[in-house]
Short mmCIF file of C-alpha atoms in Angstrom, two decimals:
data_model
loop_
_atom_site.label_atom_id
_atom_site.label_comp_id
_atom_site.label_asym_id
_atom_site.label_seq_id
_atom_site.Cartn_x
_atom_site.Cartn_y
_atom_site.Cartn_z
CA UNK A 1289 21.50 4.56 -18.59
CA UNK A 1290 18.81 7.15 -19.52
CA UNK A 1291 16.51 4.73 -18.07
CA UNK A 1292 17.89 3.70 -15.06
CA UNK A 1293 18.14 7.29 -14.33
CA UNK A 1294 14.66 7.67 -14.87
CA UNK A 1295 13.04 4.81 -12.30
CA UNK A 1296 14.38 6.03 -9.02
CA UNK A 1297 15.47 3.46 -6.48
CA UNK A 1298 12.08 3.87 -4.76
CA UNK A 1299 10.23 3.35 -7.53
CA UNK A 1300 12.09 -0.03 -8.74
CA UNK A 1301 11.75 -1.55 -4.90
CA UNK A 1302 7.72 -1.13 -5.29
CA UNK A 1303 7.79 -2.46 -9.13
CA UNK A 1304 9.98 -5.49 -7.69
CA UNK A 1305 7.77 -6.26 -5.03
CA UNK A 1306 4.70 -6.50 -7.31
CA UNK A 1307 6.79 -8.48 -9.35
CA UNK A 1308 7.36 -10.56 -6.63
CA UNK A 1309 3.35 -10.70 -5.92
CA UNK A 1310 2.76 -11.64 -9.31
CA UNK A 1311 5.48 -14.84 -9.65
CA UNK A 1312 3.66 -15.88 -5.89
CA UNK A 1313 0.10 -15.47 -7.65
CA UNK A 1314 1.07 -16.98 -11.06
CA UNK A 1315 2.66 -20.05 -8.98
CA UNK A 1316 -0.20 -20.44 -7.12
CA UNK A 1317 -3.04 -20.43 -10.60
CA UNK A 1318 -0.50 -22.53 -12.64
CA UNK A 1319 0.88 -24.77 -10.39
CA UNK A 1320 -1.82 -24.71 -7.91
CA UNK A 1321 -4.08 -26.60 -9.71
CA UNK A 1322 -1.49 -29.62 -9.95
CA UNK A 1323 -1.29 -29.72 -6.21
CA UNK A 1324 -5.33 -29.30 -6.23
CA UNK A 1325 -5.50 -32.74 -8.44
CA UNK A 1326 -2.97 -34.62 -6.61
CA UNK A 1327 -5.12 -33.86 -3.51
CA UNK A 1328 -8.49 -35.20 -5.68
CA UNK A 1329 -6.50 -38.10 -7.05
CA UNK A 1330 -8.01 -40.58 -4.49
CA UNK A 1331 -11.71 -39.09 -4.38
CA UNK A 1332 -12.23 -38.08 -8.06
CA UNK A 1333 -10.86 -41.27 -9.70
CA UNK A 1334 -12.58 -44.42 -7.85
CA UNK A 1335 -11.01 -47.21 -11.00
CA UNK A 1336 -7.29 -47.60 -12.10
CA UNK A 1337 -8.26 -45.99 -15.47
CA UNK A 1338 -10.51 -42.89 -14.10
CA UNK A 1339 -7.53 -42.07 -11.74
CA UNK A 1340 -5.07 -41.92 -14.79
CA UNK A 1341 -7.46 -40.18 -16.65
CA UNK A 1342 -6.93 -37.80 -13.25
CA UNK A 1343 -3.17 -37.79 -13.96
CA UNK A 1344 -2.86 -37.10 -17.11
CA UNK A 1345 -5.20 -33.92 -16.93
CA UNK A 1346 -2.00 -32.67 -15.41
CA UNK A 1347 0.77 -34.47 -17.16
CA UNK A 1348 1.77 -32.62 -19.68
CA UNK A 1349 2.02 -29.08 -18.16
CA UNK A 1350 2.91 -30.05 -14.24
CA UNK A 1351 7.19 -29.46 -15.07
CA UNK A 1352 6.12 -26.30 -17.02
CA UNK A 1353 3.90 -24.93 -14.32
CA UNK A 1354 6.55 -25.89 -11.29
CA UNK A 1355 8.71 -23.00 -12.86
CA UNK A 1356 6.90 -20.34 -10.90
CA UNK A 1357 7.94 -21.20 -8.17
CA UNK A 1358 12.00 -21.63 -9.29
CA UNK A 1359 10.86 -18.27 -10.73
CA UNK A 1360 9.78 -16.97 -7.64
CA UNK A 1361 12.40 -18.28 -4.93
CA UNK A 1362 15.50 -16.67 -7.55
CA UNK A 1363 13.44 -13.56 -7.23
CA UNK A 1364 13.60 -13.67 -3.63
CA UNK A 1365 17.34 -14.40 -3.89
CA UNK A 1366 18.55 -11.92 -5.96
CA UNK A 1367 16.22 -8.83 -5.23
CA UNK A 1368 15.89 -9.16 -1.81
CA UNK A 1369 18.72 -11.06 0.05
CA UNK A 1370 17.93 -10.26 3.62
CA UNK A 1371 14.26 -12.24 3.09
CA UNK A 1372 15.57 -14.70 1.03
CA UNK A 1373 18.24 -15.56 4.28
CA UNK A 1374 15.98 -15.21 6.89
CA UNK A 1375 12.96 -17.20 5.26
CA UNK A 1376 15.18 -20.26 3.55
CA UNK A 1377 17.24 -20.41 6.62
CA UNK A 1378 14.64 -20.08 9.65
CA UNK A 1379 11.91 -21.99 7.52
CA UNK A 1380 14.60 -24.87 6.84
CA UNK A 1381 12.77 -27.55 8.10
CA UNK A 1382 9.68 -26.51 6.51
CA UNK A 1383 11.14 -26.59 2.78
CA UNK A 1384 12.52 -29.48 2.95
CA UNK A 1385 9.55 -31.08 3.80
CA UNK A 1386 7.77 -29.46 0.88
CA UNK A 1387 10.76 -30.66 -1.62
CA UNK A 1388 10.66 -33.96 -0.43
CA UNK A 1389 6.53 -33.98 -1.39
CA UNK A 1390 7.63 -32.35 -4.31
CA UNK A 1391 9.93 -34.91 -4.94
CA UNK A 1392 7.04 -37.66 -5.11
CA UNK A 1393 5.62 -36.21 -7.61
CA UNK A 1394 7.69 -37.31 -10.96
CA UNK A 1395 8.47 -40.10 -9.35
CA UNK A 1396 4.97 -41.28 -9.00
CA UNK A 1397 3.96 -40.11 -12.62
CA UNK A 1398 6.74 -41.68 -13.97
CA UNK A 1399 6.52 -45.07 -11.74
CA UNK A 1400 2.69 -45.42 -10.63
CA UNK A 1401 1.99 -47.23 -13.83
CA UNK A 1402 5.09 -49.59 -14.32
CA UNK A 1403 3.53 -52.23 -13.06
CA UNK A 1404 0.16 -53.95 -12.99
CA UNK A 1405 0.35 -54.50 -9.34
CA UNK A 1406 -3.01 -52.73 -7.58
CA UNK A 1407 -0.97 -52.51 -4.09
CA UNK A 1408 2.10 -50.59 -6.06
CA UNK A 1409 -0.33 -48.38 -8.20
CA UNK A 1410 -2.20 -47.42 -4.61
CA UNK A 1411 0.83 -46.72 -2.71
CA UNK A 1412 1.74 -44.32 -5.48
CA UNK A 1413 -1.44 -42.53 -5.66
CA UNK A 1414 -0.82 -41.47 -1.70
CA UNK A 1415 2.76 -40.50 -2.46
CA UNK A 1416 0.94 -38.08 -5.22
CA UNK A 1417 -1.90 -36.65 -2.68
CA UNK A 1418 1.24 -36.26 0.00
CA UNK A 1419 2.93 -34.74 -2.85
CA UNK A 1420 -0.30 -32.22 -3.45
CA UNK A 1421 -0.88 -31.59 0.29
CA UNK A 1422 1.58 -31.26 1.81
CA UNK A 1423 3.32 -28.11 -0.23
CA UNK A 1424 -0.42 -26.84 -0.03
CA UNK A 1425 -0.67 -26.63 3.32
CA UNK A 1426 3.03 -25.80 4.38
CA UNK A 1427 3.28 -22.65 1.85
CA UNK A 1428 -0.46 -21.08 3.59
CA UNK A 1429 1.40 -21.91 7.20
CA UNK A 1430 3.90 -19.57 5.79
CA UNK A 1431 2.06 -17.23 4.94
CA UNK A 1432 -0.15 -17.70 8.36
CA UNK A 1433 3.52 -17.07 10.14
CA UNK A 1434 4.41 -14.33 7.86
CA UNK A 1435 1.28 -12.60 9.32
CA UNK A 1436 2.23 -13.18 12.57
CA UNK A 1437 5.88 -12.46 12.56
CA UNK A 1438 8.76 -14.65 12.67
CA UNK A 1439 11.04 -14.56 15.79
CA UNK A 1440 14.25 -13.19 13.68
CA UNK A 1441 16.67 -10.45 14.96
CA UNK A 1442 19.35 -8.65 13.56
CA UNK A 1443 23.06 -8.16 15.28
CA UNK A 1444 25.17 -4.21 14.54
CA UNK A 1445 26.43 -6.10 11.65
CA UNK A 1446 23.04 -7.23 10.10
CA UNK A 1447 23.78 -10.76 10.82
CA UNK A 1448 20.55 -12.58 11.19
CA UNK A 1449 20.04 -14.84 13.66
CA UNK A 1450 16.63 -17.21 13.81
CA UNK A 1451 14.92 -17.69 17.58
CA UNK A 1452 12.25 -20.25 16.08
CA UNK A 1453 11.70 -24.02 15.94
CA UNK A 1454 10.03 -26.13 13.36
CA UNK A 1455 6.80 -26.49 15.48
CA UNK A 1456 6.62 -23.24 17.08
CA UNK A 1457 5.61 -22.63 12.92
CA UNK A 1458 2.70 -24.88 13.55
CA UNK A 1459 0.11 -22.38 15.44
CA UNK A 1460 -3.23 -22.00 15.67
CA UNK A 1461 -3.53 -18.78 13.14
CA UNK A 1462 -0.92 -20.61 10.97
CA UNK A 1463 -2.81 -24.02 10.47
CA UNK A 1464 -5.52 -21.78 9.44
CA UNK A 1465 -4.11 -20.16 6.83
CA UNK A 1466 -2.68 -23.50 5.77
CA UNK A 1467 -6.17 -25.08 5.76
CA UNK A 1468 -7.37 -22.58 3.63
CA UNK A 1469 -4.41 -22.89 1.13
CA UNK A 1470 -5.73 -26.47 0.78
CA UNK A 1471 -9.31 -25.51 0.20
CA UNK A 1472 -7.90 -22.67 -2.22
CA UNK A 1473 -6.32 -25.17 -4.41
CA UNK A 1474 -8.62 -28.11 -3.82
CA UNK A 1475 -11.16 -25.74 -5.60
CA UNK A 1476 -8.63 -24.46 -8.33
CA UNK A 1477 -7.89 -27.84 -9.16
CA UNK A 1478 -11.37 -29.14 -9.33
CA UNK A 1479 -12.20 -26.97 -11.89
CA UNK A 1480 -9.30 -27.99 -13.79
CA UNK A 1481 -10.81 -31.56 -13.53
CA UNK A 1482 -14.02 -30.24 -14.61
CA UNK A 1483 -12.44 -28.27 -17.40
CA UNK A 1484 -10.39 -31.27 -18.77
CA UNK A 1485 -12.38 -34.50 -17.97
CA UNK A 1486 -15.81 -35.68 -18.34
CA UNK A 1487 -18.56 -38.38 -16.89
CA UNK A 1488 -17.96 -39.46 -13.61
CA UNK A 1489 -14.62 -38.50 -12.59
CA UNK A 1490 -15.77 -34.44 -14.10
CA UNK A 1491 -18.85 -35.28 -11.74
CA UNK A 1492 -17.05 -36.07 -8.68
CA UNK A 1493 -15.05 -33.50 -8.86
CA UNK A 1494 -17.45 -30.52 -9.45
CA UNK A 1495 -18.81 -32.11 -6.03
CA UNK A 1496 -15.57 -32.11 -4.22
CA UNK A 1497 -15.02 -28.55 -5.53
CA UNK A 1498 -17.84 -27.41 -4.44
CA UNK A 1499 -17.20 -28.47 -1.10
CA UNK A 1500 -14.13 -26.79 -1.10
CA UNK A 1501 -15.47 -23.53 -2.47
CA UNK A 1502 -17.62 -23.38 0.45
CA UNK A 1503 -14.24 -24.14 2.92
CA UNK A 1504 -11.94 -21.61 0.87
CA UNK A 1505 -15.07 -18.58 1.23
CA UNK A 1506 -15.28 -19.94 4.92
CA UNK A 1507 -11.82 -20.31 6.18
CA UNK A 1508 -10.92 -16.72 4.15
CA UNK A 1509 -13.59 -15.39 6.67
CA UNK A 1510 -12.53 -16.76 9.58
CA UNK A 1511 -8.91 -15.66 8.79
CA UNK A 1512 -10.20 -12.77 8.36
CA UNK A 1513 -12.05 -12.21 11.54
CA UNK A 1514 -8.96 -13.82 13.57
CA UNK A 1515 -6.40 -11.86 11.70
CA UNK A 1516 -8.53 -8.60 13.87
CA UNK A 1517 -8.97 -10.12 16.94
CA UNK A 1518 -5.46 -11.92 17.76
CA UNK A 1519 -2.99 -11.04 15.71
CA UNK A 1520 -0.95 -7.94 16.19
CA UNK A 1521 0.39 -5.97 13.10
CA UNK A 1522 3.37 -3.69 12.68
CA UNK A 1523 3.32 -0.07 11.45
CA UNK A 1524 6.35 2.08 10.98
CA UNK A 1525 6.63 4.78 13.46
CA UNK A 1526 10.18 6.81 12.64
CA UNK A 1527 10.90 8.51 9.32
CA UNK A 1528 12.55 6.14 6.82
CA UNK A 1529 14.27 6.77 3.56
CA UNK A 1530 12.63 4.80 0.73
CA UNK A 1531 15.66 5.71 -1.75
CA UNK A 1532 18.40 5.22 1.04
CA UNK A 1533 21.34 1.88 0.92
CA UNK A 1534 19.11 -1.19 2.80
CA UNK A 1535 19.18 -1.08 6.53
CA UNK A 1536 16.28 -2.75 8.39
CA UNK A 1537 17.83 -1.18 11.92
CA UNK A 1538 17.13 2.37 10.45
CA UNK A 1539 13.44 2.45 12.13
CA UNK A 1540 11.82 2.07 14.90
CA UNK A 1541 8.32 -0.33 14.79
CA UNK A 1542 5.19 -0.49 16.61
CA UNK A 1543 2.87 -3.44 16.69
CA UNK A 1544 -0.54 -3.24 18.00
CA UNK A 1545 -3.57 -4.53 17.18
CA UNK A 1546 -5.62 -4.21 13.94
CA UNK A 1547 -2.67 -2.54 12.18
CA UNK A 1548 -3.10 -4.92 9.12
CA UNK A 1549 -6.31 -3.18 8.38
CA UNK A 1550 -4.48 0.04 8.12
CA UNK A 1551 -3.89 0.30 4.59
CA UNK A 1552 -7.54 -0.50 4.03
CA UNK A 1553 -8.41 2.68 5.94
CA UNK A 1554 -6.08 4.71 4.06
CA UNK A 1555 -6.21 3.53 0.62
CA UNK A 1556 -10.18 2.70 0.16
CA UNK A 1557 -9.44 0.84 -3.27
CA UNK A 1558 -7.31 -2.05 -1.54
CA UNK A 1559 -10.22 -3.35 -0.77
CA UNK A 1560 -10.96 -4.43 -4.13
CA UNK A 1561 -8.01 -7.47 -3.93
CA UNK A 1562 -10.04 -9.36 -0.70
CA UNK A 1563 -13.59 -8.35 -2.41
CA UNK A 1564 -11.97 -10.20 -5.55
CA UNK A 1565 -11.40 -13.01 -2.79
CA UNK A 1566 -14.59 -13.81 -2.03
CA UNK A 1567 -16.41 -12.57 -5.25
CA UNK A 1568 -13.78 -15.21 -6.85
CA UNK A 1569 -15.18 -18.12 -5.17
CA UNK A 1570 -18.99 -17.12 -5.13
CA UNK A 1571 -18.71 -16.79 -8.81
CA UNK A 1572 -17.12 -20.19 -9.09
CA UNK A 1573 -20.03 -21.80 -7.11
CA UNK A 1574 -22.25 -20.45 -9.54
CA UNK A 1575 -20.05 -21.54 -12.37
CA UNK A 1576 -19.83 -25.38 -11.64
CA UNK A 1577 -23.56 -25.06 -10.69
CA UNK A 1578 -24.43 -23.54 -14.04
CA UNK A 1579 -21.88 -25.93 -16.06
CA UNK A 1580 -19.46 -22.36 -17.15
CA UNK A 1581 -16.08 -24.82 -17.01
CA UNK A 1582 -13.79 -21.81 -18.58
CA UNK A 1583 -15.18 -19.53 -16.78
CA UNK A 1584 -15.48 -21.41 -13.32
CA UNK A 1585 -10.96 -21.76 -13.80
CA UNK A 1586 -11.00 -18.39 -14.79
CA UNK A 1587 -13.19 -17.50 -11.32
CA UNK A 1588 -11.11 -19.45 -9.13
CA UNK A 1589 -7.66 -17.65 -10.45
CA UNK A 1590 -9.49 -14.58 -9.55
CA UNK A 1591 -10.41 -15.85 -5.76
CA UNK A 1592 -6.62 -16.53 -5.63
CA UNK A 1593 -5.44 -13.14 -7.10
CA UNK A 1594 -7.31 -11.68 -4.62
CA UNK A 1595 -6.97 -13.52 -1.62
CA UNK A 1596 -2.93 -13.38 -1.83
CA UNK A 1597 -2.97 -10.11 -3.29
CA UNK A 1598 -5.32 -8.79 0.17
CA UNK A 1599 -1.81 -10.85 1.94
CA UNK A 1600 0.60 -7.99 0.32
CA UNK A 1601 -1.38 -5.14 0.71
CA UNK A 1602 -2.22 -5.54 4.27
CA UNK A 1603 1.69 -5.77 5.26
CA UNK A 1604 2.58 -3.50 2.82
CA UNK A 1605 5.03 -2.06 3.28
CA UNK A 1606 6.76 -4.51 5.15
CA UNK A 1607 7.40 -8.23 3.86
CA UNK A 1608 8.98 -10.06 6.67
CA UNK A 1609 8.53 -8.64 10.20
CA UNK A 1610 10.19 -9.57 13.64
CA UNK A 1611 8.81 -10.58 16.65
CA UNK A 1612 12.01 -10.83 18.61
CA UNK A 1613 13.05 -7.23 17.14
CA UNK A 1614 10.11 -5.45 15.45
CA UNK A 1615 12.36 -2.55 14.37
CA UNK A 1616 14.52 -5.17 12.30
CA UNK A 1617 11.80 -6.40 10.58
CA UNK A 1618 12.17 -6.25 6.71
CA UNK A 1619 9.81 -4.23 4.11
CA UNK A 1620 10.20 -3.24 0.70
CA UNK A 1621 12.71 0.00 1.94
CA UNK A 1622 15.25 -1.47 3.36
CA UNK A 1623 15.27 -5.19 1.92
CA UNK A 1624 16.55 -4.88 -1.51
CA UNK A 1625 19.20 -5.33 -3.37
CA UNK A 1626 20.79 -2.41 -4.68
CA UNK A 1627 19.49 0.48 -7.93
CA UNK A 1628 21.81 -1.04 -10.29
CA UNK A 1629 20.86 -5.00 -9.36
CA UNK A 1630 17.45 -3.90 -9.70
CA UNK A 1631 17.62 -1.98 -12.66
CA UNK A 1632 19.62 -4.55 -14.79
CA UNK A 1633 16.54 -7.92 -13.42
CA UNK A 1634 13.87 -5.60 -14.07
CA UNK A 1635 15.43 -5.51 -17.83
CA UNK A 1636 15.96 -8.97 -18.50
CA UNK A 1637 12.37 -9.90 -16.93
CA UNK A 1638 10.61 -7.32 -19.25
CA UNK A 1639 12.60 -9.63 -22.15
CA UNK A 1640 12.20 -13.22 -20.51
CA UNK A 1641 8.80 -13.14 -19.12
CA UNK A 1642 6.38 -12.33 -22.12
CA UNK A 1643 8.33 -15.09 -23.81
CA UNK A 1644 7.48 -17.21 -20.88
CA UNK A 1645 3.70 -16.58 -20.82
CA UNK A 1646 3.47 -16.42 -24.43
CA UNK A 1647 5.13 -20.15 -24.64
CA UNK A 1648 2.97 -21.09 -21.75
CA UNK A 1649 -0.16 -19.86 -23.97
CA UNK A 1650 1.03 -21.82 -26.67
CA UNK A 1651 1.55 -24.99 -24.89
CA UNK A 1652 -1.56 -24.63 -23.13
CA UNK A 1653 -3.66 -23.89 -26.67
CA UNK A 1654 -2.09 -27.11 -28.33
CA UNK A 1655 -2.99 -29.31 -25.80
CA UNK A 1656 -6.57 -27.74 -24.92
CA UNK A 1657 -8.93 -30.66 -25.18
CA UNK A 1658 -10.63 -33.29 -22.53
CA UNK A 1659 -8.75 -36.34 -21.41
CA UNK A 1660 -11.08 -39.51 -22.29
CA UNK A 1661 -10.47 -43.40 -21.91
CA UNK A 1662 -9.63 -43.28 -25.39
CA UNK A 1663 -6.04 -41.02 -25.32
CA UNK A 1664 -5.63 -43.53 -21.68
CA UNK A 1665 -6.23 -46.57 -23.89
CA UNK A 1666 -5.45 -46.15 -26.93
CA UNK A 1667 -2.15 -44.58 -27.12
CA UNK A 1668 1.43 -45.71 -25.47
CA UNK A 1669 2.43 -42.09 -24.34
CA UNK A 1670 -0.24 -41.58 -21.36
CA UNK A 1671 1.20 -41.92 -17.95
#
């Protein structure tokens, strides 16, 4: 009780939404990478065997990877309800697209290679690229829409009530962002290839990440630029209490343009997380040029720390806003769940999440190693 004393509500609201930063970022670099090779599947691996050999870079770790982002949505549930409604109930549609490409995925490792057939081993490998894009390109229209604002509004009784279709998602700014979640984790999972396979199929796929380097430092900049230009942000113009019971109608909002860049302006070191960005992805270009493969994954979980990470601290301190009512839109004051819910997750993640990463590490050490023809071939566990 000492301790929960100690960290003021305030103070656990900020720690819980870098927590939440970091399970976004670590879903991204883990899992990202699988969705980055089932978008290569068809380009890197031109035979039957080359494109297992593609597979089963990823086969062993996908499941354990995927729990980021179970890790990440219960975070969203249970320390900040009013997001977790408005997101998973306005961005229905939109989910269950991306767990229906999720779906594909075990099903096509566990099926694509049950038969001999070259027409039912194709038709799997596009379920497993749909199951790569798709999510990819869906979570940076989120984020693209997030940026925006979503057309939410709140009644007296803080029942939420969504204005927005399924298309209206599907914007110009949005598509952007979700193009350059796809170059992102094209590039991430690349260098995965290039870490875990060799000859051709390595080769083809330092090309093709390559080419997506140069898309993910492009498209970042473009965002960028259109992020100033056309998109409005939202800045808090009324006192608020940052220790006070969660109300998102205890404000009053302005949005005008360029207030994204705010932060920037008035905390000079935030502009370390979209220098990381870009310095991220240069440094990979120079890693698969100069053969680094630990260092080039290393480089592009760096580009991706800091290109989501520049996502946060632009809107901080708001995580969801409202076109339809930009006084109800949601930030990290009036969001949460309450001290004591707070308090009592923030004690069993400091147990459960070292053991996470530290089984992670393990799993990740005893199966370090390159994927030949050989462990394809030669063995009856490969899928």
């Amino acid at each position: 009780m000492i301790l929960h004393t100690l960290l003021d509500y305030d103070t656990l609201r900020v720690i819980w939404w870098l927590l939440l930063g970091v399970l976004l970022i670590g879903f991204a670099v883990m899992d990202g990478f699988d969705l980055g090779v089932g978008m290569l599947l068809p380009f890197a691996g031109k035979t039957d065997l080359e494109r297992r050999i593609v597979i089963n870079t990823i086969g062993p770790v996908w499941e354990g990877n995927q729990v980021w982002l179970i890790l990440g949505g219960g975070a969203i549930f249970a320390a900040w309800p009013p997001l977790y409604a408005v997101s998973f109930s306005g961005f229905y549609l939109a989910m269950f697209a991306i767990l229906a490409a999720l779906i594909l995925r075990p099903v096509g490792f566990k099926y694509r290679s049950k038969r001999e057939s070259a027409t039912w081993r194709r038709n799997w490998d596009r379920a497993l690229f749909i199951g790569g894009f798709v999510p990819a390109l869906i979570f940076g229209v989120a984020v693209g829409n997030v940026l925006q604002g979503v057309p939410f509004r709140l009644g007296s009784d803080l029942r939420i009530f969504y204005d927005g279709t399924f298309f209206g998602l599907l914007n110009p700014f949005a598509l952007l962002c979700g193009l350059l979640s796809v170059a992102m984790l094209t590039m991430h999972g690349a260098n995965w290839l290039v870490l875990k396979s060799s000859g051709e199929v390595a080769g083809r796929a330092r090309r093709f990440g390559t080419i997506a380097t140069l898309a993910t430092i492009t498209l970042y900049a473009l965002g960028g630029i259109a992020l100033w230009l056309f998109v409005d942000g939202y800045r808090i113009t009324s006192a608020i209490s940052t220790t006070g019971p969660s109300n998102p109608l205890a404000k009053t909002v302005d949005v005008s343009a360029g207030a994204w860049f705010a932060n920037y302006a008035a905390h000079p070191w935030m502009i370390a997380a979209p220098v990381l960005g870009f310095l991220g992805a240069v440094l990979v270009l120079w890693g698969l040029r100069a053969r680094r493969e630990v260092a080039t994954l290393l480089f592009s979980k760096l580009s991706i720390f800091g290109i989501i990470a520049s996502v946060g601290l632009s809107m901080f301190p708001f995580i969801l806003p409202s076109t339809a009512q930009p006084g109800a839109s949601l930030t990290v004051w009036d969001a949460s769940s309450s001290h004591m819910t707070l308090f009592i997750m923030l004690v069993v993640t400091v147990i459960f999440l070292p053991l996470i990463v530290a089984y992670t590490a393990w799993a990740y050490k005893l199966l370090w190693g390159k994927v030949d023809e050989d462990d394809i071939t030669g063995g009856g566990h490969a899928y």
